[in-house]
mmCIF file with all atom_site columns, C-alpha atoms and ligand atoms in Angstrom:
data_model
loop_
_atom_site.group_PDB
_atom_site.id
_atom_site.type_symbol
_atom_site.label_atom_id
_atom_site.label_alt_id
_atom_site.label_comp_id
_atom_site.label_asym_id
_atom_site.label_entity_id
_atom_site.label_seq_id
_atom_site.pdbx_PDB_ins_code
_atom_site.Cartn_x
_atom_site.Cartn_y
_atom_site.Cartn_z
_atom_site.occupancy
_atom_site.B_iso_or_equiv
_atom_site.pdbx_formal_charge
_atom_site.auth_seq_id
_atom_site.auth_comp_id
_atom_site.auth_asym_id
_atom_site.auth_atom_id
_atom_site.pdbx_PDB_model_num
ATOM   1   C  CA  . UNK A 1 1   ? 3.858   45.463 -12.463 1.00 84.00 ? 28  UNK A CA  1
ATOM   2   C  CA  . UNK A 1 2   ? 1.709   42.952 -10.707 1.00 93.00 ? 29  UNK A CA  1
ATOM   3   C  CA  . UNK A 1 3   ? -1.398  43.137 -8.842  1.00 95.00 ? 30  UNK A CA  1
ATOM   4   C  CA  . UNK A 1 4   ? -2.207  41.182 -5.649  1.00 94.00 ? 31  UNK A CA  1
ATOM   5   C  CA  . UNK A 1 5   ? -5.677  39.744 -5.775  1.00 94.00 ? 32  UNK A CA  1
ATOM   6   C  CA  . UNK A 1 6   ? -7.551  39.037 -2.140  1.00 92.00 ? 33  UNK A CA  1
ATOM   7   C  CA  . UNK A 1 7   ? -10.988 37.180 -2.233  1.00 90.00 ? 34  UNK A CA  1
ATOM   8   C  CA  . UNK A 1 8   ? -14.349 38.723 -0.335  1.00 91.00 ? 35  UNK A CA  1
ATOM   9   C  CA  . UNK A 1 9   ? -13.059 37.935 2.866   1.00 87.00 ? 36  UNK A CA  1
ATOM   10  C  CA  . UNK A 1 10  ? -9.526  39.150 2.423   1.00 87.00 ? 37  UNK A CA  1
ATOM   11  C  CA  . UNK A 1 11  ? -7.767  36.207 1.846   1.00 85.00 ? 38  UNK A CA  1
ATOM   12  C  CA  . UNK A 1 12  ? -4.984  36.923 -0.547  1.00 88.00 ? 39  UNK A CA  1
ATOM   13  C  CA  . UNK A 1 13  ? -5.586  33.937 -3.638  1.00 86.00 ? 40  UNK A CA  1
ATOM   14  C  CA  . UNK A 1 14  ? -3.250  34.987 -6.398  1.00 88.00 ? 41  UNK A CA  1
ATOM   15  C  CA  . UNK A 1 15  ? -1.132  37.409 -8.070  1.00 92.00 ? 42  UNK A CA  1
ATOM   16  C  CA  . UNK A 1 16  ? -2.012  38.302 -11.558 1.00 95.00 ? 43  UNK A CA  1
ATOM   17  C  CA  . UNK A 1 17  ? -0.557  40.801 -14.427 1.00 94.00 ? 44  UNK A CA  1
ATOM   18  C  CA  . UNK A 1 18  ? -1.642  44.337 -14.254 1.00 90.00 ? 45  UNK A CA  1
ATOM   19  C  CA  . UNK A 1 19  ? -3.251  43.706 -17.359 1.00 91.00 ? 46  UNK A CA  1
ATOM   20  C  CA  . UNK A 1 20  ? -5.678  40.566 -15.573 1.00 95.00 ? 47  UNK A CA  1
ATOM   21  C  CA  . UNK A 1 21  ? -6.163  42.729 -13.046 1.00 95.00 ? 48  UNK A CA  1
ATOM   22  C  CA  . UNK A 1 22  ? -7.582  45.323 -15.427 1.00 92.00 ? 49  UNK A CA  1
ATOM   23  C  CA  . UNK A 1 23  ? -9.954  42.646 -16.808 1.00 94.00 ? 50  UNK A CA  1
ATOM   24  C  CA  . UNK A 1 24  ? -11.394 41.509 -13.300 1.00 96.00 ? 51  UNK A CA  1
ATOM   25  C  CA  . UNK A 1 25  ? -11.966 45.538 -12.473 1.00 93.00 ? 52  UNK A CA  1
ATOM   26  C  CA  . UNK A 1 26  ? -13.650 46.253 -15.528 1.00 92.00 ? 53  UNK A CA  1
ATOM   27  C  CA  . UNK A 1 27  ? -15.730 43.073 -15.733 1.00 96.00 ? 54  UNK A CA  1
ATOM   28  C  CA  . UNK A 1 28  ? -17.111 44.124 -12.546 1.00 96.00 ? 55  UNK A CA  1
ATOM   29  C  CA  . UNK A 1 29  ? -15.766 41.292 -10.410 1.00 96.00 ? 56  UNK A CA  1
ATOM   30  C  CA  . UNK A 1 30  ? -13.244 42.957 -8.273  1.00 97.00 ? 57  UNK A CA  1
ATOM   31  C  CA  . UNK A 1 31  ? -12.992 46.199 -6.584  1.00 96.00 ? 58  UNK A CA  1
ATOM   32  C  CA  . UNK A 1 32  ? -9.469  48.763 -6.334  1.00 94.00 ? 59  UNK A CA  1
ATOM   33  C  CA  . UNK A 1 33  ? -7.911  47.972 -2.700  1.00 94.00 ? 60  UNK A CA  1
ATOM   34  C  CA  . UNK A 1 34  ? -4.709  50.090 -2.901  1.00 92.00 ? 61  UNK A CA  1
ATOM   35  C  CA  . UNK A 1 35  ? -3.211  51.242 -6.614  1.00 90.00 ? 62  UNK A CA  1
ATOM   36  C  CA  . UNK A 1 36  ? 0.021   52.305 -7.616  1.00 89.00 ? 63  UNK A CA  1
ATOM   37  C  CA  . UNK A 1 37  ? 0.826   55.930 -6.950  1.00 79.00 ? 64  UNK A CA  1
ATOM   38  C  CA  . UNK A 1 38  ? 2.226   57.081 -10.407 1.00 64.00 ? 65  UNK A CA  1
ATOM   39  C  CA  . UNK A 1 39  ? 1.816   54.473 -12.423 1.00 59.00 ? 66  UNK A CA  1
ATOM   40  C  CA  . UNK A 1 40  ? -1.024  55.311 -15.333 1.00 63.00 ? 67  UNK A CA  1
ATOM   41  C  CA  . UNK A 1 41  ? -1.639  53.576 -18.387 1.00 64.00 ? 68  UNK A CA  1
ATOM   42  C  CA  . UNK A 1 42  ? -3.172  55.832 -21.411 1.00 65.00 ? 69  UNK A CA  1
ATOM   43  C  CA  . UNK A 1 43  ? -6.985  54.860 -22.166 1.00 63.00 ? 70  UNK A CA  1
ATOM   44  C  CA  . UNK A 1 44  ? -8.548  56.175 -25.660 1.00 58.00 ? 71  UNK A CA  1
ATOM   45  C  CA  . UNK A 1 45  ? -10.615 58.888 -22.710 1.00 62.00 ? 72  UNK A CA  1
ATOM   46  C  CA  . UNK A 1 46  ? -8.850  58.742 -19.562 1.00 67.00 ? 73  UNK A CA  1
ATOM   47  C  CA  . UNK A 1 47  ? -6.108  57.506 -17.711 1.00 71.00 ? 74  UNK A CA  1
ATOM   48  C  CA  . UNK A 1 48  ? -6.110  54.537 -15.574 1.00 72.00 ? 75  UNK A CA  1
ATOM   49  C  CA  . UNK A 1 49  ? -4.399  54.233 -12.453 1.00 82.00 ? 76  UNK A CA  1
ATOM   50  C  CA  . UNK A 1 50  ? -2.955  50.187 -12.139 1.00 89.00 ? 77  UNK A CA  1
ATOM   51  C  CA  . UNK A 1 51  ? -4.131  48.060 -8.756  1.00 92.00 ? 78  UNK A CA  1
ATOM   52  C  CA  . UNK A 1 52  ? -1.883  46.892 -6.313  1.00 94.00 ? 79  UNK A CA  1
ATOM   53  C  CA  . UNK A 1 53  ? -4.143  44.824 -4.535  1.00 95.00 ? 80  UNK A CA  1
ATOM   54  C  CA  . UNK A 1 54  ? -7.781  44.268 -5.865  1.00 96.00 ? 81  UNK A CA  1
ATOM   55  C  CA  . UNK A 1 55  ? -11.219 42.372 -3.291  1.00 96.00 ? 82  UNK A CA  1
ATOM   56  C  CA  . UNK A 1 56  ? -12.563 40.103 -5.581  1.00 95.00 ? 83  UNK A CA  1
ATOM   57  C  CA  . UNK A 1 57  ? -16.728 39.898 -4.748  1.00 96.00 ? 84  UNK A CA  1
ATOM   58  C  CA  . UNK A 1 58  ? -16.408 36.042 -4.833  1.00 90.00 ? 85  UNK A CA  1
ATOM   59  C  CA  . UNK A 1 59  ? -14.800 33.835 -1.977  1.00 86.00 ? 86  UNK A CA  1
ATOM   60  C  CA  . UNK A 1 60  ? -12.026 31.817 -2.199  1.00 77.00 ? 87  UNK A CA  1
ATOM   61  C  CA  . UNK A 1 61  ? -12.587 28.159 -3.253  1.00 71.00 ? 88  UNK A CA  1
ATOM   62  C  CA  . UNK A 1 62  ? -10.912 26.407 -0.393  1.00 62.00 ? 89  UNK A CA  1
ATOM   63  C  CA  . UNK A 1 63  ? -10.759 23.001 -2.147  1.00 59.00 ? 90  UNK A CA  1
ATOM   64  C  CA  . UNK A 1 64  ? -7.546  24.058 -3.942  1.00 67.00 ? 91  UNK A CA  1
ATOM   65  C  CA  . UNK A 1 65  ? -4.718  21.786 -3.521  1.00 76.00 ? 92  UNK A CA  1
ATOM   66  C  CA  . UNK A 1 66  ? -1.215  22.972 -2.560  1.00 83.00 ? 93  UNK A CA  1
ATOM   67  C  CA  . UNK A 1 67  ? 1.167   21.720 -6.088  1.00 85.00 ? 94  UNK A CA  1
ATOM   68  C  CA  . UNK A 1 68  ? 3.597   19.515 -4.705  1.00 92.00 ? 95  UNK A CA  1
ATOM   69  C  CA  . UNK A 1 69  ? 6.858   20.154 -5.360  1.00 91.00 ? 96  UNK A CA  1
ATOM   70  C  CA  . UNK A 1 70  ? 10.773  20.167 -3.609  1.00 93.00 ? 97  UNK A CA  1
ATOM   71  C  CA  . UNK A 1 71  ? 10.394  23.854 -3.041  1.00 90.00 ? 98  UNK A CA  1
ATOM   72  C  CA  . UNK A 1 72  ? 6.614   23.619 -1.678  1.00 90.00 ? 99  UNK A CA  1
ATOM   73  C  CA  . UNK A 1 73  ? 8.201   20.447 0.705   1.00 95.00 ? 100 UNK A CA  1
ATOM   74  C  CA  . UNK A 1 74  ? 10.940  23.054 2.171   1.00 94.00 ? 101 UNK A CA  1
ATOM   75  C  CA  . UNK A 1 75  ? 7.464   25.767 2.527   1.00 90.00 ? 102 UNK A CA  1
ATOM   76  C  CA  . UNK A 1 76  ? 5.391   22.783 4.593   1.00 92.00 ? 103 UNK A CA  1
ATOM   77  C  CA  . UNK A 1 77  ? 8.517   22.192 6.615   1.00 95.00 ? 104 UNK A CA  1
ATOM   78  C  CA  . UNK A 1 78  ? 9.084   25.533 7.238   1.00 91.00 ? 105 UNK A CA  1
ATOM   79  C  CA  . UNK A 1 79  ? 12.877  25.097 5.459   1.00 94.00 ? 106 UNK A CA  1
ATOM   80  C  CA  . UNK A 1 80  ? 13.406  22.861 8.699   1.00 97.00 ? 107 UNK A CA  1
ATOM   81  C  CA  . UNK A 1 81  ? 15.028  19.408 8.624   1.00 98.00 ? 108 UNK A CA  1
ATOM   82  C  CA  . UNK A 1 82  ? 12.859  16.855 9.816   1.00 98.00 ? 109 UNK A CA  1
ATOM   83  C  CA  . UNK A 1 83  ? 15.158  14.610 11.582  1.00 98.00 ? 110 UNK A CA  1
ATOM   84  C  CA  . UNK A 1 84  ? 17.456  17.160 13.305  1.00 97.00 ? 111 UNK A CA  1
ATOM   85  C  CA  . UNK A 1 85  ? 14.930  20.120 13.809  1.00 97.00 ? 112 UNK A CA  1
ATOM   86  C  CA  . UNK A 1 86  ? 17.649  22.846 12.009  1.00 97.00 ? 113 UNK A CA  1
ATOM   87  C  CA  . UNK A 1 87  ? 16.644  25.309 10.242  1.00 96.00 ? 114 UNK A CA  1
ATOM   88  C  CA  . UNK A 1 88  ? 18.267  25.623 7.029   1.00 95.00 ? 115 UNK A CA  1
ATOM   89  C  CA  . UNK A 1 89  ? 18.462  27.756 3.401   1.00 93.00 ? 116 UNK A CA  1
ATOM   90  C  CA  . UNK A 1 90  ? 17.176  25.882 0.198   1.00 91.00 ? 117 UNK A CA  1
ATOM   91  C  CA  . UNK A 1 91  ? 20.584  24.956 -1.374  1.00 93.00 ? 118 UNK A CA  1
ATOM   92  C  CA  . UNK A 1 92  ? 21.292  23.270 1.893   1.00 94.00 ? 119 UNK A CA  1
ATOM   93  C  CA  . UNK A 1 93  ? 18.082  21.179 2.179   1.00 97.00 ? 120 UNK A CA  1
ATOM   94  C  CA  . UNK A 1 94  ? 17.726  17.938 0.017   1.00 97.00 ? 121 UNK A CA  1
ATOM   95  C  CA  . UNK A 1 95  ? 14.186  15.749 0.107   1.00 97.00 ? 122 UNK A CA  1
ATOM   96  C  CA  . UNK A 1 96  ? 14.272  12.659 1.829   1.00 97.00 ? 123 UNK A CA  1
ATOM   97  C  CA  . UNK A 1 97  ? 12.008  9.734  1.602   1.00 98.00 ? 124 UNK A CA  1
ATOM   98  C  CA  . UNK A 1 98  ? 10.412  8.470  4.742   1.00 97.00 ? 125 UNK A CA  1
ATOM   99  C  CA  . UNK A 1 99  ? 9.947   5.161  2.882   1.00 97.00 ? 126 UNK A CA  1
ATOM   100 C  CA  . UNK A 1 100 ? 13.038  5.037  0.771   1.00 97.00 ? 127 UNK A CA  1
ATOM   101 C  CA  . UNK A 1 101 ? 12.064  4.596  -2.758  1.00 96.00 ? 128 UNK A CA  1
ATOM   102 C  CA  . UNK A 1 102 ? 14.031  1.618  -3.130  1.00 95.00 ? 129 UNK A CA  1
ATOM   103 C  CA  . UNK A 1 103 ? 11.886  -0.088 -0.961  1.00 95.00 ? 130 UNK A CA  1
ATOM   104 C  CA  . UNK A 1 104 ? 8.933   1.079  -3.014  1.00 96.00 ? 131 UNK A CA  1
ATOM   105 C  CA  . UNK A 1 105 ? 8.227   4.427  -1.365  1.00 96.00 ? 132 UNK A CA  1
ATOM   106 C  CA  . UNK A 1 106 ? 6.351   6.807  -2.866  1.00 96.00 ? 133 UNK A CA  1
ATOM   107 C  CA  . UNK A 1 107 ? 6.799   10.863 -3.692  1.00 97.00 ? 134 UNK A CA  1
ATOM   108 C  CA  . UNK A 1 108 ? 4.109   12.149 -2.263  1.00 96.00 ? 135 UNK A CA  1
ATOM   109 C  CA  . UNK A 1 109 ? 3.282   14.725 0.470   1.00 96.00 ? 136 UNK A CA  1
ATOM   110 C  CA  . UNK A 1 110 ? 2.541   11.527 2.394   1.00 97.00 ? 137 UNK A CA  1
ATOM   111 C  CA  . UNK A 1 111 ? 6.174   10.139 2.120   1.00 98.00 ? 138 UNK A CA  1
ATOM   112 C  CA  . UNK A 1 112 ? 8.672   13.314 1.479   1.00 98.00 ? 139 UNK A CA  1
ATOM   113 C  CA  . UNK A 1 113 ? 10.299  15.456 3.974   1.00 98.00 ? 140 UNK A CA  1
ATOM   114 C  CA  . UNK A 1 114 ? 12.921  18.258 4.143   1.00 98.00 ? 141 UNK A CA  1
ATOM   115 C  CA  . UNK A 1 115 ? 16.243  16.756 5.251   1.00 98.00 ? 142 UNK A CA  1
ATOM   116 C  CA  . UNK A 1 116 ? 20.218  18.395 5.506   1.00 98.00 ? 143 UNK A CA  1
ATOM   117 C  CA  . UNK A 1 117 ? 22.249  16.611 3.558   1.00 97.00 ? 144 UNK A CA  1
ATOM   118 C  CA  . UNK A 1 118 ? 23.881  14.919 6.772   1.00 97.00 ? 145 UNK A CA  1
ATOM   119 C  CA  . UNK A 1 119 ? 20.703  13.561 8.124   1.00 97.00 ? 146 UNK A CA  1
ATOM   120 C  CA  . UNK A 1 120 ? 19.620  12.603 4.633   1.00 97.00 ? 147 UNK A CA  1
ATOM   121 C  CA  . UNK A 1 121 ? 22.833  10.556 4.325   1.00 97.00 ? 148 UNK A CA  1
ATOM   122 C  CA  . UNK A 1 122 ? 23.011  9.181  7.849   1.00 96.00 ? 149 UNK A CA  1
ATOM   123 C  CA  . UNK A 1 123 ? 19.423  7.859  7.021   1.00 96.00 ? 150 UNK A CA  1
ATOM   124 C  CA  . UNK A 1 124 ? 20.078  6.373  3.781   1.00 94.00 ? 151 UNK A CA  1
ATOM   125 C  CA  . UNK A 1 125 ? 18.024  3.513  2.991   1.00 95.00 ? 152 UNK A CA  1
ATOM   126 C  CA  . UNK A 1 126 ? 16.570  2.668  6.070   1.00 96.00 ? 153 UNK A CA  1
ATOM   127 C  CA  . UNK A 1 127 ? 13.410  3.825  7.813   1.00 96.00 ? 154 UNK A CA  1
ATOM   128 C  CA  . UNK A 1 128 ? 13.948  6.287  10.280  1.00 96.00 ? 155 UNK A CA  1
ATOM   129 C  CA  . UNK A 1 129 ? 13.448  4.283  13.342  1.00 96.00 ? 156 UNK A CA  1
ATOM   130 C  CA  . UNK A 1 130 ? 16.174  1.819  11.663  1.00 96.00 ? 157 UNK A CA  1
ATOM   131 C  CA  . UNK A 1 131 ? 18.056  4.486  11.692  1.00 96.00 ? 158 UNK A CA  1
ATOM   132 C  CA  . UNK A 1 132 ? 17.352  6.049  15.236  1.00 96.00 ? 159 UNK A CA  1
ATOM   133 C  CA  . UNK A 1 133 ? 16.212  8.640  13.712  1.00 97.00 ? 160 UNK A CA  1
ATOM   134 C  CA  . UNK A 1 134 ? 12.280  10.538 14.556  1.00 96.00 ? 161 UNK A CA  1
ATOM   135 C  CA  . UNK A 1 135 ? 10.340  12.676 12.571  1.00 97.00 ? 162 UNK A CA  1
ATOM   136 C  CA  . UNK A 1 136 ? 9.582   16.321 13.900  1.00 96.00 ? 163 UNK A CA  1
ATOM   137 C  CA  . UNK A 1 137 ? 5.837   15.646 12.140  1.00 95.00 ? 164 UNK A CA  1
ATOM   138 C  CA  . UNK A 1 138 ? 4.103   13.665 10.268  1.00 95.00 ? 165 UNK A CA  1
ATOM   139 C  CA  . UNK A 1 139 ? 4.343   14.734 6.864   1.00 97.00 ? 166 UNK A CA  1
ATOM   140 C  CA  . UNK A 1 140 ? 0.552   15.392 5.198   1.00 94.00 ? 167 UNK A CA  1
ATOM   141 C  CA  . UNK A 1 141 ? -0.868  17.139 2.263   1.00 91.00 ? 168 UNK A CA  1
ATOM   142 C  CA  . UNK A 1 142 ? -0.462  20.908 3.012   1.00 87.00 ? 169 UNK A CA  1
ATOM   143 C  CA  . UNK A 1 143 ? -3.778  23.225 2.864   1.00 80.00 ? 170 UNK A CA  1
ATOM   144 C  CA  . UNK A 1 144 ? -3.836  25.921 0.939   1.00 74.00 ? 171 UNK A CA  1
ATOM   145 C  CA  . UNK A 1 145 ? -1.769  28.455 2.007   1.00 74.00 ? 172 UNK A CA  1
ATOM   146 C  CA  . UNK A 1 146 ? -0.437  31.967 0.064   1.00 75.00 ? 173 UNK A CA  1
ATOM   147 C  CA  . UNK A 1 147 ? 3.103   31.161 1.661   1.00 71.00 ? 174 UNK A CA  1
ATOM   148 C  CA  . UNK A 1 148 ? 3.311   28.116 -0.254  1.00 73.00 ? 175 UNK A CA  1
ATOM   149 C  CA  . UNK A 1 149 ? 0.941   29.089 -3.559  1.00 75.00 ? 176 UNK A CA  1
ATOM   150 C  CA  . UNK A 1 150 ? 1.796   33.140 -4.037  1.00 80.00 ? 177 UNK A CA  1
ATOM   151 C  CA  . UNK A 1 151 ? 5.060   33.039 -4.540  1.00 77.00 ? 178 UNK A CA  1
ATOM   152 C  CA  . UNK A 1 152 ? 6.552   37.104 -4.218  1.00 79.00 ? 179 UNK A CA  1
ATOM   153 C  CA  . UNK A 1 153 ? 9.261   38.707 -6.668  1.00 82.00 ? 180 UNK A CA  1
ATOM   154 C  CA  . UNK A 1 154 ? 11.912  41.119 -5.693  1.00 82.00 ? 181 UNK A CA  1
ATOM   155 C  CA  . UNK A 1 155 ? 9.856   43.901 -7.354  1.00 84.00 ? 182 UNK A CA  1
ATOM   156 C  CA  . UNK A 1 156 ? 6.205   43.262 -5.702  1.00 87.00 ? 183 UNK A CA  1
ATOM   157 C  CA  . UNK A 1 157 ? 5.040   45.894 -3.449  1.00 88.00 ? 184 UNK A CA  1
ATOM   158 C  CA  . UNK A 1 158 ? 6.523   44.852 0.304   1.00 83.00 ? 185 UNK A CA  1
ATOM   159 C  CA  . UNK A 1 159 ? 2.806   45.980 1.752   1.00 85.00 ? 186 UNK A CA  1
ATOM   160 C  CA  . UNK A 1 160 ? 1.871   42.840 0.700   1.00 87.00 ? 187 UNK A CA  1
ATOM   161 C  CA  . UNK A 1 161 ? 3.610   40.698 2.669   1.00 79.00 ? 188 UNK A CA  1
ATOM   162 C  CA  . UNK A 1 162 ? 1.028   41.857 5.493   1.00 80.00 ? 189 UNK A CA  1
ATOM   163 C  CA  . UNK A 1 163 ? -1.159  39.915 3.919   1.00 81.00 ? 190 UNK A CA  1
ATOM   164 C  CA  . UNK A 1 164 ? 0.554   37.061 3.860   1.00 77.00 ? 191 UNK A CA  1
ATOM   165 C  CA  . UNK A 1 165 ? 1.625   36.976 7.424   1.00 64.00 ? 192 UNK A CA  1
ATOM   166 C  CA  . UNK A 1 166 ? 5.043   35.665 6.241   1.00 47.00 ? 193 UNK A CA  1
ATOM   167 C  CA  . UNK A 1 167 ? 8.108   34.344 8.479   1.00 39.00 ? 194 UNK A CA  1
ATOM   168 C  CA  . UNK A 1 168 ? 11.459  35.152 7.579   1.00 34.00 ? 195 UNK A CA  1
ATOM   169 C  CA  . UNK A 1 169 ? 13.164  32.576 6.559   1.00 35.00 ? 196 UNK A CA  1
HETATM 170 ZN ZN1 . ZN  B 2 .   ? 19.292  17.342 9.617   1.00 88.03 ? 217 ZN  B ZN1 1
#
């Protein structure tokens, strides 16, 4: 049981334990948005009903950077090769360096793109326009976003995702 937590404005930040979610309620930092129908947990005086989606009173703190990671590469790139502009599913996707490493490239957010293992072979160990190849976009430092940072479980409410605005994939 999990509880989705949106800031003063609405903007979905994180999803916490039932039990965190508790804690920001009774602390007096968060208000109930939606709770679970049927779902109670026995208090010493009274039952508790457990939050599906709390309003915390505070905003967001936008200066939170996106973890980078292969999995938050494939989010940025919306699961889309770079080179050939398919769309593709995770075990299908590899990361490919702009700079290959072996000529001293770095893996950052600055040098990594999604790539299909064809295109990621094709390119090999050249730059793309050695290559013939063109990025789609240049790859940057993603903001902040829950589709990359809140990442949903088969069991989390589906209402959610209404929040999130979220694209199949
Ligand atoms: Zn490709």
């Amino acid at each position: 049981m999990r509880t989705l937590v949106l800031d003063s404005t609405y903007f979905p930040v994180r999803i916490v334990s039932w039990q965190k979610a508790m804690i920001l309620l009774f602390t007096g930092r968060a208000e109930m948005v939606t709770q679970y129908k049927e779902r109670k947990i026995m208090g010493v005086t009274e039952n508790f009903t457990l939050p599906k989606i709390l309003r915390l009173f505070s905003r967001h703190k936008s200066e939170k950077k996106v973890r980078f990671s292969r999995h938050n590469v494939f989010w940025r790139d919306a699961f889309t090769c770079q080179y050939c502009h398919v769309k593709h599913s995770t075990s299908q996707l590899t990361i490919d360096h702009v700079l290959p490493q072996s000529r001293g490239g770095k893996t950052s957010w600055e040098n990594v793109v999604s790539a299909c293992s064809p295109c990621n072979t094709r390119k090999g160990n050249k730059l793309p326009h050695e290559a013939n190849m063109k990025l789609l976009k240049r790859p940057v430092q993603p903001k902040w976003s829950p589709q990359i940072c809140l990442r949903l479980k088969r069991d989390d409410p589906e209402e959610w995702s209404q929040w999130f605005h979220l694209k199949a994939v």
